[in-house]
Short mmCIF file of N, CA and C in Angstrom, two decimals:
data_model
loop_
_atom_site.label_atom_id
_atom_site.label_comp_id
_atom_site.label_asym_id
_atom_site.label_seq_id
_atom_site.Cartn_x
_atom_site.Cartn_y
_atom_site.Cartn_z
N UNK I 1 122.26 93.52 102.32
CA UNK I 1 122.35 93.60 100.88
C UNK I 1 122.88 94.99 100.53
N UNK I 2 123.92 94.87 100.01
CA UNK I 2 124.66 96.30 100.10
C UNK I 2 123.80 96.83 98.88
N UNK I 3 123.84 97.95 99.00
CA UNK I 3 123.15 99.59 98.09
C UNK I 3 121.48 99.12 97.76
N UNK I 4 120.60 98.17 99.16
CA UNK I 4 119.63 98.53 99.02
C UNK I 4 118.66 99.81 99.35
N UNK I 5 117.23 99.18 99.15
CA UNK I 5 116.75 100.24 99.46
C UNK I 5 115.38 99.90 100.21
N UNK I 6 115.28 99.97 101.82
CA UNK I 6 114.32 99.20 102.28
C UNK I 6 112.92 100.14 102.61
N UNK I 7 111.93 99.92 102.06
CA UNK I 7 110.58 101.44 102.70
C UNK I 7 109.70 100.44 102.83
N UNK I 8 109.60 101.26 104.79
CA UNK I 8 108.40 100.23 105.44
C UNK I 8 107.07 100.93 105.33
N UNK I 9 106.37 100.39 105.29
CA UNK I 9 104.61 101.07 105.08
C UNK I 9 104.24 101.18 106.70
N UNK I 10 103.41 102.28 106.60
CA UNK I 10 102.71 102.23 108.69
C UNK I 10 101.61 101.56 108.38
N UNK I 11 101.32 101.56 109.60
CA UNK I 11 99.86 101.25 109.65
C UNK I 11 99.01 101.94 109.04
N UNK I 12 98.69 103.10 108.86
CA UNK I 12 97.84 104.02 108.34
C UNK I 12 97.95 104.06 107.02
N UNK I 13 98.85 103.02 106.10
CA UNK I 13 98.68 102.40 104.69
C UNK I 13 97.83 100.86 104.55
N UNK I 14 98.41 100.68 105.84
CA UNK I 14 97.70 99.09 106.29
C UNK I 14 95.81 99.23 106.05
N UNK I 15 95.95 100.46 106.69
CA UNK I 15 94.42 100.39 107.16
C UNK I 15 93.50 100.99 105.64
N UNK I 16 94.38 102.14 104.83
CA UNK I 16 93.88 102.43 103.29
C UNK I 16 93.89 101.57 102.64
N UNK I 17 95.06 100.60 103.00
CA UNK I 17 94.51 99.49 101.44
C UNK I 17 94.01 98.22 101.92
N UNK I 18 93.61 98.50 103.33
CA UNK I 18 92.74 97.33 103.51
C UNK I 18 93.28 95.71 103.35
N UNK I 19 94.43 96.13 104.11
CA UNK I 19 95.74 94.93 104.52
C UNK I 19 96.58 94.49 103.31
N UNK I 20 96.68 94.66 102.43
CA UNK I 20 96.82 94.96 100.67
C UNK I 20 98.64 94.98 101.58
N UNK I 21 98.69 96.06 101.99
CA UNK I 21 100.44 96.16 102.17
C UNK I 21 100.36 96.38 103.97
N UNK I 22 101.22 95.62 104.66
CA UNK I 22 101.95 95.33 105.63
C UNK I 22 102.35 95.98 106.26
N UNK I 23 101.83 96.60 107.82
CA UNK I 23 103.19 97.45 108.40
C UNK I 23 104.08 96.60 108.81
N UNK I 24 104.94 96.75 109.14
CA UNK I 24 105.85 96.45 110.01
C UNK I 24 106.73 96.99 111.06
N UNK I 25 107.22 96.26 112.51
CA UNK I 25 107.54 96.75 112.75
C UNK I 25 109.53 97.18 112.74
N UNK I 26 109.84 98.28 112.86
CA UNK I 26 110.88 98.55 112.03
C UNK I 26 111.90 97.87 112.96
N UNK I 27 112.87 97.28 112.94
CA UNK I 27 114.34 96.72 114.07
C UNK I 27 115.47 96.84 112.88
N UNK I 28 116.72 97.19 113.45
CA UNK I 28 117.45 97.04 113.03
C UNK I 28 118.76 96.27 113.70
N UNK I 29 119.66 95.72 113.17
CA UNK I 29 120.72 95.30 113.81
C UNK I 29 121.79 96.12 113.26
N UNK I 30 122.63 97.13 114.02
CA UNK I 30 123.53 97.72 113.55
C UNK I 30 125.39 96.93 113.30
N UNK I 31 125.90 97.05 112.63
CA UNK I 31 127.34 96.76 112.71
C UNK I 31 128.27 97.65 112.61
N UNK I 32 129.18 97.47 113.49
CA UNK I 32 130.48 99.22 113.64
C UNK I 32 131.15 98.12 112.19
N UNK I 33 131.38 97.40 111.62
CA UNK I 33 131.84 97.34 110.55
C UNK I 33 131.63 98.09 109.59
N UNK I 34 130.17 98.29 109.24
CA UNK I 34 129.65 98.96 107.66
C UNK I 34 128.35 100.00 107.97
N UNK I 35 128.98 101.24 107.17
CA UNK I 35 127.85 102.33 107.63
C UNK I 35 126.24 102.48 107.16
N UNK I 36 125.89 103.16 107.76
CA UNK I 36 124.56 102.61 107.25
C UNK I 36 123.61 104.15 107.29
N UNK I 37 122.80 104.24 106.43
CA UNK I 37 122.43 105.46 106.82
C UNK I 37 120.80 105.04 106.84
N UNK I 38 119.74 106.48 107.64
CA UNK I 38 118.59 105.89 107.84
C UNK I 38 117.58 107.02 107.64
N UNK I 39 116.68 107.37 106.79
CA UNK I 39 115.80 108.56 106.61
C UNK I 39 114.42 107.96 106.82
N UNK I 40 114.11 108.69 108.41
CA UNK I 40 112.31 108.17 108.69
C UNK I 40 111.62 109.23 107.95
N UNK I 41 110.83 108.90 107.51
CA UNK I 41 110.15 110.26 106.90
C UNK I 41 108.51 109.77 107.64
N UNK I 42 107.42 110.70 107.41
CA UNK I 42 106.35 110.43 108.39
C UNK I 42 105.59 111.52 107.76
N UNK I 43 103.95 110.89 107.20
CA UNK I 43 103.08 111.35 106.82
C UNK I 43 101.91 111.18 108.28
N UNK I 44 101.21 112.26 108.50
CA UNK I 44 100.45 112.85 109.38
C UNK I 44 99.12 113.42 108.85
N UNK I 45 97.72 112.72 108.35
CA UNK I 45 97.10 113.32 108.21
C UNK I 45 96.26 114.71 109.13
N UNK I 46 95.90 115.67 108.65
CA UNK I 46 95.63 116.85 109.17
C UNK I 46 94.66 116.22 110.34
N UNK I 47 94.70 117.01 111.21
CA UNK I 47 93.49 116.30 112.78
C UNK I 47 92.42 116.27 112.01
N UNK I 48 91.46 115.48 112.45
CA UNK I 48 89.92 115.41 112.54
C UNK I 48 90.19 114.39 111.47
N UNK I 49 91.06 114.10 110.50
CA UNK I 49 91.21 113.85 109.00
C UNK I 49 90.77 112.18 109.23
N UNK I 50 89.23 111.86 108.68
CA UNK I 50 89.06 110.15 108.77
C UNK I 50 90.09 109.53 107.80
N UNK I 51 90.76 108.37 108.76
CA UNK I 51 91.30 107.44 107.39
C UNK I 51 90.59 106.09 107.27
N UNK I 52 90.45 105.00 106.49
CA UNK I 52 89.98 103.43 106.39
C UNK I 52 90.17 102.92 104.96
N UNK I 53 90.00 101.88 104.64
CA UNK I 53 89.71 101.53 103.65
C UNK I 53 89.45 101.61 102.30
N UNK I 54 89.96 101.97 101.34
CA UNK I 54 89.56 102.77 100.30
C UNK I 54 88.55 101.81 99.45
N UNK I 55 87.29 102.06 99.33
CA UNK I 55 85.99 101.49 98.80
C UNK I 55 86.99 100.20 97.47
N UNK I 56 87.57 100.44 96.43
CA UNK I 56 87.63 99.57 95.41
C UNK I 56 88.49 98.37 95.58
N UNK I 57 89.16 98.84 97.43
CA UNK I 57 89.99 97.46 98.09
C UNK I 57 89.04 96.36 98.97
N UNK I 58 88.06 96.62 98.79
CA UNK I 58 87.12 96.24 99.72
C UNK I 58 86.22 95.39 98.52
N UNK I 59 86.35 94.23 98.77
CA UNK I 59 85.94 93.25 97.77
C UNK I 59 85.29 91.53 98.53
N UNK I 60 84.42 90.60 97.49
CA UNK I 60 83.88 89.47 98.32
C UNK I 60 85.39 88.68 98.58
N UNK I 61 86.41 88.67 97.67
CA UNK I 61 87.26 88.02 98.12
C UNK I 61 88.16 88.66 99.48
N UNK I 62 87.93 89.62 99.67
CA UNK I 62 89.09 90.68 100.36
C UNK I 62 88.19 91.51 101.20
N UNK I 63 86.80 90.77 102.30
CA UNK I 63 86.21 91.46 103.05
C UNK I 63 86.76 92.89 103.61
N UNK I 64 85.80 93.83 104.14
CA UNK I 64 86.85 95.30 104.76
C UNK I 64 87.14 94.24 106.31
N UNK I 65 88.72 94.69 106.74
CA UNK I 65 89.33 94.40 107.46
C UNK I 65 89.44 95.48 108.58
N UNK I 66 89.06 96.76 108.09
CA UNK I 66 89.62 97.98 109.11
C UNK I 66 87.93 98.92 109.13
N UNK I 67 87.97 99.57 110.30
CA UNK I 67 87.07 100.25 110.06
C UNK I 67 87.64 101.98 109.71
N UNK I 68 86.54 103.07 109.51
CA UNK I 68 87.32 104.08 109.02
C UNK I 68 87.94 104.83 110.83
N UNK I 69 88.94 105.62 111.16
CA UNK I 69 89.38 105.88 112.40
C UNK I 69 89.56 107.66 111.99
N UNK I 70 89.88 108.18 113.31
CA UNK I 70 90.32 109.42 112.98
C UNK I 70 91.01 109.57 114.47
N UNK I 71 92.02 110.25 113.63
CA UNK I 71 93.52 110.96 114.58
C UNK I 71 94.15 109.25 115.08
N UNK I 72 94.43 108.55 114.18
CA UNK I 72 94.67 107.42 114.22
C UNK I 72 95.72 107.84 114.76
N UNK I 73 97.02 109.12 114.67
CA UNK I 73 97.95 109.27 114.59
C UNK I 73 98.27 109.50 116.28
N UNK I 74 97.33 110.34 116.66
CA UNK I 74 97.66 110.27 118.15
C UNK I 74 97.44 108.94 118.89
N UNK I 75 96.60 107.87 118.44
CA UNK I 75 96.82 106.93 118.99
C UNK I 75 97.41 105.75 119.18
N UNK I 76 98.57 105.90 117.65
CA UNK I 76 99.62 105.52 117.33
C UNK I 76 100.68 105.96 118.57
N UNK I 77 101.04 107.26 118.57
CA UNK I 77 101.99 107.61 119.17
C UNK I 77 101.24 107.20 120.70
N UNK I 78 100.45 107.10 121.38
CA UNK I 78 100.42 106.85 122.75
C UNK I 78 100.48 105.15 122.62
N UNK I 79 100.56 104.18 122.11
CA UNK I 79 100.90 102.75 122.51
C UNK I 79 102.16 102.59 121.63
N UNK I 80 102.95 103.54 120.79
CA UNK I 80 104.26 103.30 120.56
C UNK I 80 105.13 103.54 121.47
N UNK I 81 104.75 104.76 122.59
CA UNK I 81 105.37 105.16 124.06
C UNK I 81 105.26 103.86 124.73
N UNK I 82 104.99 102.75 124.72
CA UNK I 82 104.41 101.78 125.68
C UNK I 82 104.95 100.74 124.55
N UNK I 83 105.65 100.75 123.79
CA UNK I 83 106.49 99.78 123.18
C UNK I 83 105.27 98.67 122.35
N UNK I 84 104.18 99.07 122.39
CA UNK I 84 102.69 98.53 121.65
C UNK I 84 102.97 99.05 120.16
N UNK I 85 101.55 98.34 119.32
CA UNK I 85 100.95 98.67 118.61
C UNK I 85 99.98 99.16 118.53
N UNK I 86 99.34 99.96 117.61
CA UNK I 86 97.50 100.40 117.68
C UNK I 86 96.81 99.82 116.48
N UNK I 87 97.16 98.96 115.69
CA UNK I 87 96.62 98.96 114.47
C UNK I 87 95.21 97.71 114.93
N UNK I 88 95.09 97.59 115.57
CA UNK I 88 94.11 96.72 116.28
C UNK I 88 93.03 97.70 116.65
N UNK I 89 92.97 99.10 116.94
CA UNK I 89 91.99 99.63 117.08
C UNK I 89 90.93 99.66 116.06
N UNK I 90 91.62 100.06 114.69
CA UNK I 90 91.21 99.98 113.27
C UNK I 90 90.57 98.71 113.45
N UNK I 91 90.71 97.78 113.22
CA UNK I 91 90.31 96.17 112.99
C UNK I 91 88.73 96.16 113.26
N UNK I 92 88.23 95.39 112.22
CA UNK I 92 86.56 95.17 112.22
C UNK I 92 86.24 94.59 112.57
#
């Protein structure tokens, strides 16, 4: 879709809003026809920093799905090296 604009959520939005929004994982198919440009940008909470669920997403219809984690981020990056996911650690 020419002059969109595509922003994927991580996991570590997955796990704040308490499955509310979707990671995904990112693929692209490139074409030498049409250029394409690509800006990852990447939020890192500070170490020790707990993330989970934010209390007012957590409802009888919308049980908590995640528990709260910390340095989610390093354990992201060691099963993304391994072509994995981690968002299963989170999971309740």
């Amino acid at each position: 879709m020419s002059g969109a604009l595509l922003v994927l959520m991580g996991d570590q939005m997955e796990i704040m809003t308490n499955g509310v929004f979707k990671s995904a994982v990112h693929r692209v198919l490139s074409s030498s026809e049409r250029d394409r440009i690509s800006v990852a940008v990447f939020y890192i909470p500070e170490p020790n920093k707990e993330i989970g669920p934010e209390e007012a997403l957590i409802t009888e219809e919308r049980p908590q799905a995640y528990k709260k984690v910390k340095d989610y981020n390093d354990e992201h990056w060691g099963y993304y090296q391994q072509g994995l996911r981690a968002i299963h650690i989170a999971k309740v």
